[in-house]
């Protein structure tokens, strides 16, 4: 059903470009968080894994991470040797249905991981959240650790590894 090949190819190119922009924002956010984590890890004797699968976490550190889907890959895993923190990271420059879906997915992931003894952290930021305050609030009320870049920069991660730390940080 292609009536105009030029218009079709331009549409494909535009579609690829918009996805490229979305992926660049997420990749940039991961790069920023990775730089922060590497700096903190080197100063505070923490270890990090990027793109951490449950299998890799187990083989590197011996922690068993429950699996809710066979392809689960966390953006980051952080440990001090006795505690495991699993992190998801994203950035939304504009609104859309993806924000609501992501908030719902991470609430379910938090619930799934809650009994494992591991800590789940969601680092998210961007002006897109101004268009989806209700899903963000709902996630914020359910997930113990929902942070933005400013909070991460305030070293809230270190609170998770403090001796006897059991308080919630939102």
PDB file of C-alpha atoms in Angstrom:
ATOM      1  CA  UNK A   1       0.000   0.000   0.000  1.00  0.00           C
ATOM      2  CA  UNK A   2       2.865   2.471  -0.557  1.00  0.00           C
ATOM      3  CA  UNK A   3       1.604   5.203  -2.900  1.00  0.00           C
ATOM      4  CA  UNK A   4       4.637   7.491  -2.777  1.00  0.00           C
ATOM      5  CA  UNK A   5       8.047   5.963  -2.148  1.00  0.00           C
ATOM      6  CA  UNK A   6       9.723   9.290  -1.357  1.00  0.00           C
ATOM      7  CA  UNK A   7       7.092  10.176   1.265  1.00  0.00           C
ATOM      8  CA  UNK A   8       7.330   6.664   2.672  1.00  0.00           C
ATOM      9  CA  UNK A   9      11.127   6.835   3.009  1.00  0.00           C
ATOM     10  CA  UNK A  10      10.971  10.315   4.529  1.00  0.00           C
ATOM     11  CA  UNK A  11       8.424   9.017   7.057  1.00  0.00           C
ATOM     12  CA  UNK A  12      10.647   6.075   7.946  1.00  0.00           C
ATOM     13  CA  UNK A  13      13.622   8.394   8.310  1.00  0.00           C
ATOM     14  CA  UNK A  14      11.638  10.785  10.534  1.00  0.00           C
ATOM     15  CA  UNK A  15      10.425   7.878  12.649  1.00  0.00           C
ATOM     16  CA  UNK A  16      13.923   6.536  13.106  1.00  0.00           C
ATOM     17  CA  UNK A  17      15.202   9.975  13.992  1.00  0.00           C
ATOM     18  CA  UNK A  18      12.575  10.521  16.696  1.00  0.00           C
ATOM     19  CA  UNK A  19      13.430   7.151  18.247  1.00  0.00           C
ATOM     20  CA  UNK A  20      17.087   8.054  18.015  1.00  0.00           C
ATOM     21  CA  UNK A  21      16.478  11.209  20.046  1.00  0.00           C
ATOM     22  CA  UNK A  22      14.586   9.254  22.697  1.00  0.00           C
ATOM     23  CA  UNK A  23      17.361   6.688  22.927  1.00  0.00           C
ATOM     24  CA  UNK A  24      20.021   9.399  23.145  1.00  0.00           C
ATOM     25  CA  UNK A  25      18.294  10.991  26.158  1.00  0.00           C
ATOM     26  CA  UNK A  26      18.164   7.639  27.965  1.00  0.00           C
ATOM     27  CA  UNK A  27      21.755   6.835  27.048  1.00  0.00           C
ATOM     28  CA  UNK A  28      22.904  10.260  28.221  1.00  0.00           C
ATOM     29  CA  UNK A  29      21.098   9.797  31.536  1.00  0.00           C
ATOM     30  CA  UNK A  30      22.791   6.413  32.004  1.00  0.00           C
ATOM     31  CA  UNK A  31      26.163   8.005  31.219  1.00  0.00           C
ATOM     32  CA  UNK A  32      25.611  10.736  33.811  1.00  0.00           C
ATOM     33  CA  UNK A  33      24.543   8.249  36.488  1.00  0.00           C
ATOM     34  CA  UNK A  34      27.441   5.908  35.611  1.00  0.00           C
ATOM     35  CA  UNK A  35      29.943   8.742  36.075  1.00  0.00           C
ATOM     36  CA  UNK A  36      28.431   9.571  39.454  1.00  0.00           C
ATOM     37  CA  UNK A  37      28.426   5.913  40.547  1.00  0.00           C
ATOM     38  CA  UNK A  38      32.030   5.369  39.471  1.00  0.00           C
ATOM     39  CA  UNK A  39      33.142   8.388  41.489  1.00  0.00           C
ATOM     40  CA  UNK A  40      31.238   7.306  44.589  1.00  0.00           C
ATOM     41  CA  UNK A  41      32.311   3.661  44.215  1.00  0.00           C
ATOM     42  CA  UNK A  42      35.991   4.541  44.106  1.00  0.00           C
ATOM     43  CA  UNK A  43      35.747   6.726  47.235  1.00  0.00           C
ATOM     44  CA  UNK A  44      33.500   4.454  49.320  1.00  0.00           C
ATOM     45  CA  UNK A  45      34.589   0.918  48.447  1.00  0.00           C
ATOM     46  CA  UNK A  46      31.461   0.094  46.441  1.00  0.00           C
ATOM     47  CA  UNK A  47      31.325  -2.057  43.332  1.00  0.00           C
ATOM     48  CA  UNK A  48      29.083  -1.361  40.357  1.00  0.00           C
ATOM     49  CA  UNK A  49      27.854  -3.313  37.365  1.00  0.00           C
ATOM     50  CA  UNK A  50      26.281  -1.668  34.342  1.00  0.00           C
ATOM     51  CA  UNK A  51      23.560  -3.504  32.421  1.00  0.00           C
ATOM     52  CA  UNK A  52      23.403  -6.052  35.222  1.00  0.00           C
ATOM     53  CA  UNK A  53      21.548  -9.277  34.525  1.00  0.00           C
ATOM     54  CA  UNK A  54      20.596 -11.541  37.445  1.00  0.00           C
ATOM     55  CA  UNK A  55      23.073 -14.108  36.095  1.00  0.00           C
ATOM     56  CA  UNK A  56      25.909 -11.579  35.990  1.00  0.00           C
ATOM     57  CA  UNK A  57      25.124 -10.288  39.499  1.00  0.00           C
ATOM     58  CA  UNK A  58      25.276 -13.860  40.779  1.00  0.00           C
ATOM     59  CA  UNK A  59      28.495 -14.749  38.959  1.00  0.00           C
ATOM     60  CA  UNK A  60      30.280 -11.527  40.000  1.00  0.00           C
ATOM     61  CA  UNK A  61      29.018 -11.122  43.570  1.00  0.00           C
ATOM     62  CA  UNK A  62      27.024 -14.220  44.562  1.00  0.00           C
ATOM     63  CA  UNK A  63      23.682 -12.428  45.075  1.00  0.00           C
ATOM     64  CA  UNK A  64      20.590 -14.241  43.825  1.00  0.00           C
ATOM     65  CA  UNK A  65      18.227 -11.808  42.111  1.00  0.00           C
ATOM     66  CA  UNK A  66      14.686 -13.071  41.516  1.00  0.00           C
ATOM     67  CA  UNK A  67      13.589 -12.931  37.884  1.00  0.00           C
ATOM     68  CA  UNK A  68      10.223 -11.550  36.789  1.00  0.00           C
ATOM     69  CA  UNK A  69      11.039 -11.957  33.105  1.00  0.00           C
ATOM     70  CA  UNK A  70      13.801 -13.855  31.393  1.00  0.00           C
ATOM     71  CA  UNK A  71      15.375 -10.795  29.797  1.00  0.00           C
ATOM     72  CA  UNK A  72      15.514  -8.584  32.927  1.00  0.00           C
ATOM     73  CA  UNK A  73      18.540  -6.308  32.857  1.00  0.00           C
ATOM     74  CA  UNK A  74      19.016  -3.569  35.445  1.00  0.00           C
ATOM     75  CA  UNK A  75      20.761  -0.389  34.356  1.00  0.00           C
ATOM     76  CA  UNK A  76      23.035  -0.638  37.407  1.00  0.00           C
ATOM     77  CA  UNK A  77      23.735  -2.873  40.359  1.00  0.00           C
ATOM     78  CA  UNK A  78      25.727  -1.546  43.313  1.00  0.00           C
ATOM     79  CA  UNK A  79      27.095  -3.438  46.304  1.00  0.00           C
ATOM     80  CA  UNK A  80      29.304  -3.028  49.322  1.00  0.00           C
ATOM     81  CA  UNK A  81      29.668  -6.812  49.539  1.00  0.00           C
ATOM     82  CA  UNK A  82      26.790  -7.332  51.934  1.00  0.00           C
ATOM     83  CA  UNK A  83      23.924  -5.320  50.406  1.00  0.00           C
ATOM     84  CA  UNK A  84      22.708  -5.170  46.812  1.00  0.00           C
ATOM     85  CA  UNK A  85      21.059  -2.133  45.221  1.00  0.00           C
ATOM     86  CA  UNK A  86      19.418  -2.562  41.799  1.00  0.00           C
ATOM     87  CA  UNK A  87      18.821   0.610  39.798  1.00  0.00           C
ATOM     88  CA  UNK A  88      16.768   1.653  36.807  1.00  0.00           C
ATOM     89  CA  UNK A  89      17.477   5.017  35.206  1.00  0.00           C
ATOM     90  CA  UNK A  90      15.559   7.103  32.665  1.00  0.00           C
ATOM     91  CA  UNK A  91      14.977  10.650  31.474  1.00  0.00           C
ATOM     92  CA  UNK A  92      11.871  12.149  29.907  1.00  0.00           C
ATOM     93  CA  UNK A  93      12.288  15.399  28.015  1.00  0.00           C
ATOM     94  CA  UNK A  94       8.627  15.392  26.985  1.00  0.00           C
ATOM     95  CA  UNK A  95       5.390  13.773  28.068  1.00  0.00           C
ATOM     96  CA  UNK A  96       3.551  10.793  26.719  1.00  0.00           C
ATOM     97  CA  UNK A  97       2.107   7.429  27.602  1.00  0.00           C
ATOM     98  CA  UNK A  98       5.551   5.904  28.186  1.00  0.00           C
ATOM     99  CA  UNK A  99       5.907   7.724  31.516  1.00  0.00           C
ATOM    100  CA  UNK A 100       2.717   6.195  32.938  1.00  0.00           C
ATOM    101  CA  UNK A 101       3.670   2.726  31.670  1.00  0.00           C
ATOM    102  CA  UNK A 102       7.167   2.995  33.137  1.00  0.00           C
ATOM    103  CA  UNK A 103       5.856   4.145  36.521  1.00  0.00           C
ATOM    104  CA  UNK A 104       3.484   1.164  36.598  1.00  0.00           C
ATOM    105  CA  UNK A 105       6.217  -1.272  35.557  1.00  0.00           C
ATOM    106  CA  UNK A 106       8.600  -0.044  38.245  1.00  0.00           C
ATOM    107  CA  UNK A 107       5.935  -0.220  40.956  1.00  0.00           C
ATOM    108  CA  UNK A 108       5.416  -3.868  39.991  1.00  0.00           C
ATOM    109  CA  UNK A 109       9.177  -4.452  39.914  1.00  0.00           C
ATOM    110  CA  UNK A 110       9.545  -2.916  43.381  1.00  0.00           C
ATOM    111  CA  UNK A 111       6.784  -5.193  44.708  1.00  0.00           C
ATOM    112  CA  UNK A 112       8.431  -8.203  43.064  1.00  0.00           C
ATOM    113  CA  UNK A 113      11.872  -7.432  44.522  1.00  0.00           C
ATOM    114  CA  UNK A 114      10.655  -6.324  47.949  1.00  0.00           C
ATOM    115  CA  UNK A 115      10.854  -9.818  49.504  1.00  0.00           C
ATOM    116  CA  UNK A 116      14.302 -10.544  48.054  1.00  0.00           C
ATOM    117  CA  UNK A 117      16.144  -8.414  50.602  1.00  0.00           C
ATOM    118  CA  UNK A 118      17.601  -6.262  47.819  1.00  0.00           C
ATOM    119  CA  UNK A 119      16.930  -2.552  47.391  1.00  0.00           C
ATOM    120  CA  UNK A 120      15.356  -1.121  44.231  1.00  0.00           C
ATOM    121  CA  UNK A 121      16.127   2.471  43.225  1.00  0.00           C
ATOM    122  CA  UNK A 122      14.541   4.354  40.346  1.00  0.00           C
ATOM    123  CA  UNK A 123      16.451   7.431  39.176  1.00  0.00           C
ATOM    124  CA  UNK A 124      14.334   9.506  36.819  1.00  0.00           C
ATOM    125  CA  UNK A 125      14.317  13.100  35.709  1.00  0.00           C
ATOM    126  CA  UNK A 126      13.191  15.457  32.971  1.00  0.00           C
ATOM    127  CA  UNK A 127      10.512  17.997  32.179  1.00  0.00           C
ATOM    128  CA  UNK A 128       8.291  15.246  30.783  1.00  0.00           C
ATOM    129  CA  UNK A 129       7.203  14.396  34.309  1.00  0.00           C
ATOM    130  CA  UNK A 130       5.393  17.731  34.527  1.00  0.00           C
ATOM    131  CA  UNK A 131       2.800  16.179  32.195  1.00  0.00           C
ATOM    132  CA  UNK A 132       2.450  12.979  34.239  1.00  0.00           C
ATOM    133  CA  UNK A 133       2.391  14.016  37.872  1.00  0.00           C
ATOM    134  CA  UNK A 134      -0.237  11.490  38.982  1.00  0.00           C
ATOM    135  CA  UNK A 135       1.676   8.384  37.812  1.00  0.00           C
ATOM    136  CA  UNK A 136       4.876   9.834  39.271  1.00  0.00           C
ATOM    137  CA  UNK A 137       3.171  10.554  42.596  1.00  0.00           C
ATOM    138  CA  UNK A 138       1.715   7.059  42.672  1.00  0.00           C
ATOM    139  CA  UNK A 139       5.166   5.542  42.079  1.00  0.00           C
ATOM    140  CA  UNK A 140       6.719   7.907  44.615  1.00  0.00           C
ATOM    141  CA  UNK A 141       4.208   6.762  47.246  1.00  0.00           C
ATOM    142  CA  UNK A 142       4.806   3.058  46.548  1.00  0.00           C
ATOM    143  CA  UNK A 143       8.521   2.745  45.696  1.00  0.00           C
ATOM    144  CA  UNK A 144      10.826   3.432  48.640  1.00  0.00           C
ATOM    145  CA  UNK A 145      13.554   5.097  46.555  1.00  0.00           C
ATOM    146  CA  UNK A 146      12.527   7.333  43.636  1.00  0.00           C
ATOM    147  CA  UNK A 147      15.250   9.876  43.033  1.00  0.00           C
ATOM    148  CA  UNK A 148      16.115  12.590  40.544  1.00  0.00           C
ATOM    149  CA  UNK A 149      19.613  13.703  39.581  1.00  0.00           C
ATOM    150  CA  UNK A 150      19.690  16.380  42.263  1.00  0.00           C
ATOM    151  CA  UNK A 151      19.007  13.822  44.998  1.00  0.00           C
ATOM    152  CA  UNK A 152      21.564  11.455  43.557  1.00  0.00           C
ATOM    153  CA  UNK A 153      24.083  14.301  43.598  1.00  0.00           C
ATOM    154  CA  UNK A 154      23.240  14.815  47.292  1.00  0.00           C
ATOM    155  CA  UNK A 155      24.689  11.329  47.904  1.00  0.00           C
ATOM    156  CA  UNK A 156      21.455   9.634  49.006  1.00  0.00           C
ATOM    157  CA  UNK A 157      22.946   6.405  47.640  1.00  0.00           C
ATOM    158  CA  UNK A 158      25.444   6.382  50.488  1.00  0.00           C
ATOM    159  CA  UNK A 159      22.564   6.433  52.989  1.00  0.00           C
ATOM    160  CA  UNK A 160      21.577   2.987  51.725  1.00  0.00           C
ATOM    161  CA  UNK A 161      24.967   1.607  52.710  1.00  0.00           C
ATOM    162  CA  UNK A 162      25.298   3.356  56.068  1.00  0.00           C
ATOM    163  CA  UNK A 163      25.608   1.001  59.020  1.00  0.00           C
ATOM    164  CA  UNK A 164      22.174   0.230  60.395  1.00  0.00           C
ATOM    165  CA  UNK A 165      20.425   2.259  57.691  1.00  0.00           C
ATOM    166  CA  UNK A 166      16.852   1.052  57.388  1.00  0.00           C
ATOM    167  CA  UNK A 167      14.997   4.313  56.976  1.00  0.00           C
ATOM    168  CA  UNK A 168      13.230   5.175  53.766  1.00  0.00           C
ATOM    169  CA  UNK A 169      14.603   7.820  51.461  1.00  0.00           C
ATOM    170  CA  UNK A 170      12.144   9.289  48.959  1.00  0.00           C
TER     171      UNK A 170
END
